[in-house]
Amino acid sequence: ERLLKIVDAALFIRHDAKQDRLYCLRGLILRHMGQENEAADAFRLALKSNPESMDARMSLVIHYMKGKMFGSARVEIEKVLKANDAKYVHKTVGSDISDAA
């Protein structure tokens, strides 16, 4: 919880190109705390800040897979594939997809 407050303070202060990374970190912390919906919101904010953030996009894929929202997961995976980052999909989802089943 303390780390979440630090990240929130950094987001309040920073308004630059690396803001998406802070939102991703916030999402990961929230996911770890069991706050999946809030985590997904943070990943969406990361994508709003940087639509090319593969970390944010794949974190959303994992959220959708865990929630059995396979259509939404597929849409995000297709965006990654269009960006030609297929190796990233396998590396990221391959390690977490068993948790979604």
Coordinates of C-alpha atoms in Angstrom, one line a residue:
E1 CA 0.0 0.0 0.0
R2 CA 2.9 2.4 0.7
L3 CA 4.4 1.7 -2.7
L4 CA 1.0 2.5 -4.3
K5 CA 1.1 5.9 -2.5
I6 CA 4.6 6.6 -3.8
V7 CA 3.5 5.7 -7.4
D8 CA 0.4 7.9 -7.1
A9 CA 2.6 10.8 -5.9
A10 CA 4.9 10.3 -8.8
L11 CA 2.0 10.3 -11.2
F12 CA 0.8 13.5 -9.7
I13 CA 4.2 15.2 -10.2
R14 CA 5.2 13.7 -13.6
H15 CA 3.5 14.6 -16.8
D16 CA 5.9 13.2 -19.4
A17 CA 6.4 10.3 -21.8
K18 CA 7.3 7.9 -19.0
Q19 CA 3.9 8.3 -17.3
D20 CA 2.7 5.1 -18.9
R21 CA 5.3 3.1 -17.0
L22 CA 4.1 4.5 -13.7
Y23 CA 0.5 3.6 -14.6
C24 CA 1.7 0.1 -15.5
L25 CA 3.5 -0.1 -12.1
R26 CA 0.3 1.1 -10.4
G27 CA -1.7 -1.5 -12.2
L28 CA 0.7 -4.3 -11.1
I29 CA 0.6 -3.2 -7.5
L30 CA -3.2 -3.1 -7.6
R31 CA -3.3 -6.5 -9.2
H32 CA -1.1 -7.8 -6.4
M33 CA -3.4 -6.3 -3.9
G34 CA -6.3 -8.2 -5.5
Q35 CA -7.9 -5.0 -7.0
E36 CA -8.3 -6.3 -10.5
N37 CA -10.7 -3.7 -11.9
E38 CA -8.7 -0.8 -10.5
A39 CA -5.6 -2.5 -12.0
A40 CA -7.2 -2.7 -15.4
D41 CA -8.1 1.0 -15.2
A42 CA -4.5 1.8 -14.6
F43 CA -3.4 -0.3 -17.6
R44 CA -6.0 1.6 -19.7
L45 CA -4.6 4.9 -18.5
A46 CA -1.1 3.7 -19.5
L47 CA -2.4 3.0 -23.0
K48 CA -4.1 6.4 -23.1
S49 CA -0.7 7.9 -22.2
N50 CA 1.2 5.7 -24.6
P51 CA -0.9 3.6 -27.1
E52 CA 2.2 1.7 -28.0
S53 CA 2.9 0.4 -24.5
M54 CA 3.1 -3.4 -24.9
D55 CA 3.5 -3.8 -21.2
A56 CA 0.1 -2.1 -20.6
R57 CA -1.6 -3.9 -23.5
M58 CA -0.4 -7.3 -22.4
S59 CA -1.3 -6.6 -18.8
L60 CA -4.8 -5.9 -20.0
V61 CA -4.8 -9.2 -21.9
I62 CA -3.9 -11.0 -18.7
H63 CA -6.7 -9.2 -16.9
Y64 CA -9.2 -10.2 -19.6
M65 CA -8.0 -13.8 -19.7
K66 CA -8.4 -14.1 -15.9
G67 CA -11.9 -12.6 -16.1
K68 CA -12.7 -15.0 -19.0
M69 CA -13.3 -12.0 -21.3
F70 CA -11.7 -13.8 -24.2
G71 CA -13.1 -11.5 -26.9
S72 CA -11.6 -8.5 -25.3
A73 CA -8.3 -10.4 -24.8
R74 CA -8.3 -11.3 -28.5
V75 CA -8.8 -7.7 -29.6
E76 CA -5.7 -6.6 -27.6
I77 CA -3.6 -9.5 -28.7
E78 CA -4.4 -8.7 -32.4
K79 CA -3.2 -5.1 -31.7
V80 CA 0.1 -6.5 -30.4
L81 CA 0.4 -8.8 -33.4
K82 CA -0.3 -5.9 -35.8
A83 CA 2.6 -4.1 -34.0
N84 CA 4.7 -7.1 -35.0
D85 CA 5.5 -8.0 -31.4
A86 CA 4.5 -11.7 -31.5
K87 CA 7.5 -12.7 -29.4
Y88 CA 6.3 -10.3 -26.7
V89 CA 2.9 -12.0 -26.6
H90 CA 4.4 -15.4 -26.1
K91 CA 6.8 -14.2 -23.5
T92 CA 4.2 -12.3 -21.5
V93 CA 1.0 -14.4 -21.8
G94 CA 2.9 -17.8 -21.8
S95 CA 3.9 -17.3 -18.2
D96 CA 0.6 -16.0 -16.9
I97 CA -2.0 -17.8 -19.1
S98 CA -2.1 -20.9 -16.8
D99 CA -3.4 -18.6 -14.1
A100 CA -6.4 -17.7 -16.2
A101 CA -7.6 -21.3 -16.8

